[in-house]
Amino acid sequence: MKNDKMKNQYRINEQIRVREVRIVGDSGSTVLPTREALDMARDQGVDLVEISPNANPPVCRLIDYSKFLYQQKKRQKEMKAKQVKVEVKEIRFGPQTDEHDYQFKLKHAKEFLEDGNKVRAYVFFRGRSILFKEQGEVLLLRFANDLEEYGKVEGMPSLEGKKMFLYLAPKKAGAQKKSQQARDREASVAEAKESARQQQSPEVDVDMPANGGMFANAKISADALKKLTETED
C-alpha cells in the first residue's frame, strides 16, 4: 500500500502533459519540448519522471522509474535514521536520599543528558515524609545545579500530589556520548576530589536535616536559580 502511494506521487512519461519540461542531470539542466524529452527517454531505455511539478517549467529526470523509487525510499530511510529521538528518562529520589545513592543517580542523569534525552527527576513522599517537602525541593535544586553543565531546567520544582518534579532538557540534543574511558577518568577525578574534601572536613550525618547533612551546601542564590532557568541560545 505504501509503495503504491509512492508510485502515484510522481507523473511519468505520457502522464506529463505540459508543453515543455526542464531536464536535470549530472551534466546540468536544459529546457526541452515534452515530446522531445519523451523521445530521449525512449532512446535511452529509461523513463521521463516529473520530480518538481510546481516549477516553471516542471523539472524532470531521465531515469528508470523503479530505480528512482528505490532511491527515494532509501533517502527517506536515511533521513529518518538521522532524526534524533528524544526520550524522557526518570530519576526517582526519596526525601532523605543518602549521598551514595544521590551520586549514583546523578551519574545516570549525566549519561541521559549527554545522549540527548530529557530527564524528569522527582522526589516521592511516602506517608508522613510529606513533612519534608522543603528538604525534597532542596535536593532537586542541588540536582539541577550539579547538572548545569549538561542540561537546562525547564521548570522549577513543583509538587504534584505526593511527588515533586523537576524537568531537565539536554543543552545539546543528540550530543555524542562520551566513551567509557572518558567517563571512568572523570569518575576517578571526582572520587579523588571527594576523598580530599572529606579528609579536610569532619564527616556530616547525611540523613539528619537538623545537622545540615547532604543539603548543607545546597542553598542556591536567587541569581543562580535564575541562571538555571534561562533558555540558552
mmCIF file of C-alpha atoms in Angstrom:
data_model
loop_
_atom_site.group_PDB
_atom_site.id
_atom_site.type_symbol
_atom_site.label_atom_id
_atom_site.label_comp_id
_atom_site.label_asym_id
_atom_site.label_seq_id
_atom_site.Cartn_x
_atom_site.Cartn_y
_atom_site.Cartn_z
ATOM 1 C CA MET A 1 0.000 0.000 0.000
ATOM 2 C CA LYS A 2 2.853 2.330 0.909
ATOM 3 C CA ASN A 3 4.702 1.553 -2.315
ATOM 4 C CA ASP A 4 1.536 2.212 -4.357
ATOM 5 C CA LYS A 5 1.203 5.607 -2.712
ATOM 6 C CA MET A 6 4.783 6.485 -3.634
ATOM 7 C CA LYS A 7 4.269 5.294 -7.211
ATOM 8 C CA ASN A 8 1.258 7.553 -7.608
ATOM 9 C CA GLN A 9 3.169 10.516 -6.210
ATOM 10 C CA TYR A 10 5.021 11.192 -9.467
ATOM 11 C CA ARG A 11 3.878 11.537 -13.061
ATOM 12 C CA ILE A 12 5.902 9.710 -15.678
ATOM 13 C CA ASN A 13 6.126 9.548 -19.481
ATOM 14 C CA GLU A 14 2.754 10.229 -21.183
ATOM 15 C CA GLN A 15 1.224 11.326 -17.876
ATOM 16 C CA ILE A 16 3.291 14.524 -18.226
ATOM 17 C CA ARG A 17 1.093 16.783 -20.410
ATOM 18 C CA VAL A 18 2.797 20.157 -20.278
ATOM 19 C CA ARG A 19 4.310 21.832 -23.333
ATOM 20 C CA GLU A 20 7.924 21.755 -22.132
ATOM 21 C CA VAL A 21 9.999 20.457 -19.260
ATOM 22 C CA ARG A 22 13.379 21.098 -17.674
ATOM 23 C CA ILE A 23 15.619 18.023 -17.766
ATOM 24 C CA VAL A 24 18.181 17.851 -14.944
ATOM 25 C CA GLY A 25 21.120 15.502 -14.740
ATOM 26 C CA ASP A 26 24.790 15.226 -13.858
ATOM 27 C CA SER A 27 25.745 17.499 -16.745
ATOM 28 C CA GLY A 28 23.353 20.281 -15.751
ATOM 29 C CA SER A 29 19.848 21.183 -16.947
ATOM 30 C CA THR A 30 18.145 22.081 -20.186
ATOM 31 C CA VAL A 31 14.618 23.028 -21.254
ATOM 32 C CA LEU A 32 13.073 20.857 -23.977
ATOM 33 C CA PRO A 33 9.646 20.303 -25.523
ATOM 34 C CA THR A 34 7.984 17.451 -23.658
ATOM 35 C CA ARG A 35 7.690 15.365 -26.839
ATOM 36 C CA GLU A 36 11.424 15.634 -27.442
ATOM 37 C CA ALA A 37 12.139 14.699 -23.819
ATOM 38 C CA LEU A 38 9.945 11.600 -24.201
ATOM 39 C CA ASP A 39 11.861 10.610 -27.319
ATOM 40 C CA MET A 40 15.148 10.959 -25.421
ATOM 41 C CA ALA A 41 13.825 8.732 -22.633
ATOM 42 C CA ARG A 42 12.780 6.030 -25.099
ATOM 43 C CA ASP A 43 16.141 6.177 -26.880
ATOM 44 C CA GLN A 44 17.966 5.676 -23.579
ATOM 45 C CA GLY A 45 15.607 2.956 -22.395
ATOM 46 C CA VAL A 46 14.521 4.925 -19.309
ATOM 47 C CA ASP A 47 11.515 6.930 -18.113
ATOM 48 C CA LEU A 48 10.751 10.629 -18.041
ATOM 49 C CA VAL A 49 9.985 11.287 -14.361
ATOM 50 C CA GLU A 50 8.482 14.567 -13.147
ATOM 51 C CA ILE A 51 10.160 15.400 -9.843
ATOM 52 C CA SER A 52 9.068 19.015 -9.369
ATOM 53 C CA PRO A 53 5.643 19.672 -10.927
ATOM 54 C CA ASN A 54 5.242 23.197 -9.495
ATOM 55 C CA ALA A 55 8.373 24.577 -11.133
ATOM 56 C CA ASN A 56 8.087 26.604 -14.332
ATOM 57 C CA PRO A 57 8.652 24.602 -16.426
ATOM 58 C CA PRO A 58 8.247 21.349 -14.432
ATOM 59 C CA VAL A 59 11.529 19.622 -13.604
ATOM 60 C CA CYS A 60 12.050 16.057 -14.832
ATOM 61 C CA ARG A 61 14.737 13.380 -14.814
ATOM 62 C CA LEU A 62 15.622 10.709 -17.318
ATOM 63 C CA ILE A 63 15.846 7.621 -15.126
ATOM 64 C CA ASP A 64 14.422 4.148 -14.703
ATOM 65 C CA TYR A 65 11.306 4.690 -12.605
ATOM 66 C CA SER A 66 11.875 1.622 -10.408
ATOM 67 C CA LYS A 67 15.412 2.804 -9.666
ATOM 68 C CA PHE A 68 14.087 6.300 -8.926
ATOM 69 C CA LEU A 69 11.553 4.946 -6.394
ATOM 70 C CA TYR A 70 14.273 2.866 -4.756
ATOM 71 C CA GLN A 71 16.485 5.944 -4.379
ATOM 72 C CA GLN A 72 13.606 7.936 -2.875
ATOM 73 C CA LYS A 73 12.794 5.179 -0.393
ATOM 74 C CA LYS A 74 16.463 4.863 0.599
ATOM 75 C CA ARG A 75 16.733 8.624 1.095
ATOM 76 C CA GLN A 76 13.670 8.655 3.348
ATOM 77 C CA LYS A 77 15.151 5.885 5.496
ATOM 78 C CA GLU A 78 18.425 7.784 5.844
ATOM 79 C CA MET A 79 16.615 10.966 6.866
ATOM 80 C CA LYS A 80 14.550 9.067 9.417
ATOM 81 C CA ALA A 81 17.675 7.443 10.851
ATOM 82 C CA LYS A 82 19.299 10.866 11.305
ATOM 83 C CA GLN A 83 16.379 12.219 13.281
ATOM 84 C CA VAL A 84 17.138 12.473 16.977
ATOM 85 C CA LYS A 85 14.693 10.530 19.093
ATOM 86 C CA VAL A 86 14.350 12.308 22.416
ATOM 87 C CA GLU A 87 13.205 10.161 25.312
ATOM 88 C CA VAL A 88 12.261 11.193 28.839
ATOM 89 C CA LYS A 89 14.254 9.319 31.464
ATOM 90 C CA GLU A 90 13.057 9.236 35.071
ATOM 91 C CA ILE A 91 15.187 9.614 38.173
ATOM 92 C CA ARG A 92 13.485 8.904 41.495
ATOM 93 C CA PHE A 93 14.577 10.141 44.904
ATOM 94 C CA GLY A 94 13.333 9.840 48.431
ATOM 95 C CA PRO A 95 13.254 12.965 50.615
ATOM 96 C CA GLN A 96 16.265 11.655 52.587
ATOM 97 C CA THR A 97 18.291 10.030 49.803
ATOM 98 C CA ASP A 98 21.809 9.255 51.033
ATOM 99 C CA GLU A 99 24.911 10.628 49.348
ATOM 100 C CA HIS A 100 25.972 7.386 47.660
ATOM 101 C CA ASP A 101 22.556 6.892 46.057
ATOM 102 C CA TYR A 102 22.487 10.561 45.045
ATOM 103 C CA GLN A 103 25.842 10.326 43.265
ATOM 104 C CA PHE A 104 24.785 7.095 41.539
ATOM 105 C CA LYS A 105 21.639 8.721 40.149
ATOM 106 C CA LEU A 106 23.498 11.898 39.262
ATOM 107 C CA LYS A 107 25.883 9.851 37.115
ATOM 108 C CA HIS A 108 23.000 8.255 35.224
ATOM 109 C CA ALA A 109 21.323 11.618 34.708
ATOM 110 C CA LYS A 110 24.521 12.964 33.132
ATOM 111 C CA GLU A 111 24.589 10.000 30.750
ATOM 112 C CA PHE A 112 20.942 10.537 29.795
ATOM 113 C CA LEU A 113 21.508 14.223 29.035
ATOM 114 C CA GLU A 114 24.701 13.530 27.095
ATOM 115 C CA ASP A 115 22.719 11.102 24.932
ATOM 116 C CA GLY A 116 20.262 13.882 24.104
ATOM 117 C CA ASN A 117 17.437 12.654 26.338
ATOM 118 C CA LYS A 118 15.362 14.679 28.761
ATOM 119 C CA VAL A 119 15.364 13.922 32.474
ATOM 120 C CA ARG A 120 12.374 14.006 34.793
ATOM 121 C CA ALA A 121 13.602 13.872 38.360
ATOM 122 C CA TYR A 122 11.165 13.592 41.219
ATOM 123 C CA VAL A 123 11.048 13.111 44.946
ATOM 124 C CA PHE A 124 8.391 10.685 46.156
ATOM 125 C CA PHE A 125 6.942 11.448 49.572
ATOM 126 C CA ARG A 126 5.629 8.330 51.264
ATOM 127 C CA GLY A 127 3.234 8.747 54.191
ATOM 128 C CA ARG A 128 4.332 11.378 56.690
ATOM 129 C CA SER A 129 7.522 12.123 54.727
ATOM 130 C CA ILE A 130 5.484 14.861 53.012
ATOM 131 C CA LEU A 131 6.526 16.928 56.052
ATOM 132 C CA PHE A 132 9.983 17.083 54.468
ATOM 133 C CA LYS A 133 8.838 18.630 51.173
ATOM 134 C CA GLU A 134 11.220 21.570 51.641
ATOM 135 C CA GLN A 135 14.041 19.051 52.005
ATOM 136 C CA GLY A 136 12.941 17.426 48.730
ATOM 137 C CA GLU A 137 12.934 20.778 46.980
ATOM 138 C CA VAL A 138 16.487 21.500 48.127
ATOM 139 C CA LEU A 139 17.529 18.083 46.861
ATOM 140 C CA LEU A 140 16.099 18.779 43.396
ATOM 141 C CA LEU A 141 17.717 22.209 43.287
ATOM 142 C CA ARG A 142 21.066 20.668 44.143
ATOM 143 C CA PHE A 143 20.478 18.077 41.433
ATOM 144 C CA ALA A 144 19.787 20.816 38.873
ATOM 145 C CA ASN A 145 22.839 22.761 39.972
ATOM 146 C CA ASP A 146 25.105 19.694 39.668
ATOM 147 C CA LEU A 147 23.781 19.098 36.128
ATOM 148 C CA GLU A 148 24.099 22.700 34.997
ATOM 149 C CA GLU A 149 26.881 21.776 32.557
ATOM 150 C CA TYR A 150 24.787 19.056 30.928
ATOM 151 C CA GLY A 151 21.184 20.280 30.948
ATOM 152 C CA LYS A 152 18.925 23.256 31.404
ATOM 153 C CA VAL A 153 15.978 23.458 33.773
ATOM 154 C CA GLU A 154 12.592 23.594 32.051
ATOM 155 C CA GLY A 155 10.731 24.421 35.230
ATOM 156 C CA MET A 156 11.433 24.835 38.920
ATOM 157 C CA PRO A 157 10.452 22.020 41.328
ATOM 158 C CA SER A 158 6.686 21.650 41.605
ATOM 159 C CA LEU A 159 4.626 19.434 43.897
ATOM 160 C CA GLU A 160 2.011 17.235 42.240
ATOM 161 C CA GLY A 161 0.246 15.031 44.744
ATOM 162 C CA LYS A 162 2.919 13.048 46.571
ATOM 163 C CA LYS A 163 5.620 13.774 44.007
ATOM 164 C CA MET A 164 7.776 16.848 43.458
ATOM 165 C CA PHE A 165 9.030 17.086 39.866
ATOM 166 C CA LEU A 166 11.971 18.773 38.153
ATOM 167 C CA TYR A 167 12.417 18.681 34.366
ATOM 168 C CA LEU A 168 15.771 18.978 32.607
ATOM 169 C CA ALA A 169 16.472 19.179 28.877
ATOM 170 C CA PRO A 170 19.860 18.455 27.265
ATOM 171 C CA LYS A 171 21.883 21.501 26.352
ATOM 172 C CA LYS A 172 22.891 19.829 23.110
ATOM 173 C CA ALA A 173 20.251 17.410 21.806
ATOM 174 C CA GLY A 174 21.779 14.241 20.478
ATOM 175 C CA ALA A 175 25.223 15.131 21.804
ATOM 176 C CA GLN A 176 27.786 12.454 21.172
ATOM 177 C CA LYS A 177 28.059 10.027 24.047
ATOM 178 C CA LYS A 178 31.350 10.080 25.890
ATOM 179 C CA SER A 179 33.482 6.983 25.733
ATOM 180 C CA GLN A 180 33.550 4.687 28.758
ATOM 181 C CA GLN A 181 37.236 5.502 29.207
ATOM 182 C CA ALA A 182 36.457 9.219 29.458
ATOM 183 C CA ARG A 183 33.696 8.559 31.960
ATOM 184 C CA ASP A 184 35.927 6.369 34.100
ATOM 185 C CA ARG A 185 38.592 9.065 34.073
ATOM 186 C CA GLU A 186 36.085 11.723 35.157
ATOM 187 C CA ALA A 187 34.744 9.420 37.878
ATOM 188 C CA SER A 188 38.276 8.824 39.208
ATOM 189 C CA VAL A 189 38.944 12.567 39.356
ATOM 190 C CA ALA A 190 35.636 13.167 41.134
ATOM 191 C CA GLU A 191 36.354 10.430 43.675
ATOM 192 C CA ALA A 192 39.812 11.853 44.350
ATOM 193 C CA LYS A 193 38.349 15.330 44.918
ATOM 194 C CA GLU A 194 35.674 13.942 47.234
ATOM 195 C CA SER A 195 38.246 11.964 49.204
ATOM 196 C CA ALA A 196 40.416 15.055 49.625
ATOM 197 C CA ARG A 197 37.405 17.108 50.704
ATOM 198 C CA GLN A 198 36.391 14.552 53.354
ATOM 199 C CA GLN A 199 39.918 14.491 54.766
ATOM 200 C CA GLN A 200 39.841 18.256 55.178
ATOM 201 C CA SER A 201 36.467 18.440 56.914
ATOM 202 C CA PRO A 202 34.672 16.251 59.510
ATOM 203 C CA GLU A 203 32.066 13.815 58.217
ATOM 204 C CA VAL A 204 28.476 15.035 58.440
ATOM 205 C CA ASP A 205 25.385 12.909 59.015
ATOM 206 C CA VAL A 206 23.718 12.864 55.583
ATOM 207 C CA ASP A 207 20.286 11.807 56.780
ATOM 208 C CA MET A 208 19.601 14.314 59.541
ATOM 209 C CA PRO A 209 18.320 17.644 58.227
ATOM 210 C CA ALA A 210 18.961 19.203 61.622
ATOM 211 C CA ASN A 211 22.720 18.799 61.073
ATOM 212 C CA GLY A 212 22.623 20.127 57.559
ATOM 213 C CA GLY A 213 23.542 16.744 56.051
ATOM 214 C CA MET A 214 23.830 16.397 52.300
ATOM 215 C CA PHE A 215 21.825 19.579 51.900
ATOM 216 C CA ALA A 216 24.146 21.855 53.864
ATOM 217 C CA ASN A 217 25.797 23.251 50.764
ATOM 218 C CA ALA A 218 22.734 23.015 48.523
ATOM 219 C CA LYS A 219 21.482 26.577 49.077
ATOM 220 C CA ILE A 220 21.403 28.400 45.779
ATOM 221 C CA SER A 221 21.179 32.147 45.462
ATOM 222 C CA ALA A 222 18.412 33.893 43.535
ATOM 223 C CA ASP A 223 20.883 34.732 40.768
ATOM 224 C CA ALA A 224 21.906 31.076 40.453
ATOM 225 C CA LEU A 225 18.284 29.936 40.275
ATOM 226 C CA LYS A 226 17.597 32.481 37.582
ATOM 227 C CA LYS A 227 20.610 31.234 35.642
ATOM 228 C CA LEU A 228 19.346 27.642 35.847
ATOM 229 C CA THR A 229 16.033 28.555 34.224
ATOM 230 C CA GLU A 230 17.450 30.735 31.463
ATOM 231 C CA THR A 231 16.826 29.462 27.954
ATOM 232 C CA GLU A 232 20.097 29.152 26.076
ATOM 233 C CA ASP A 233 20.616 30.477 22.600
#
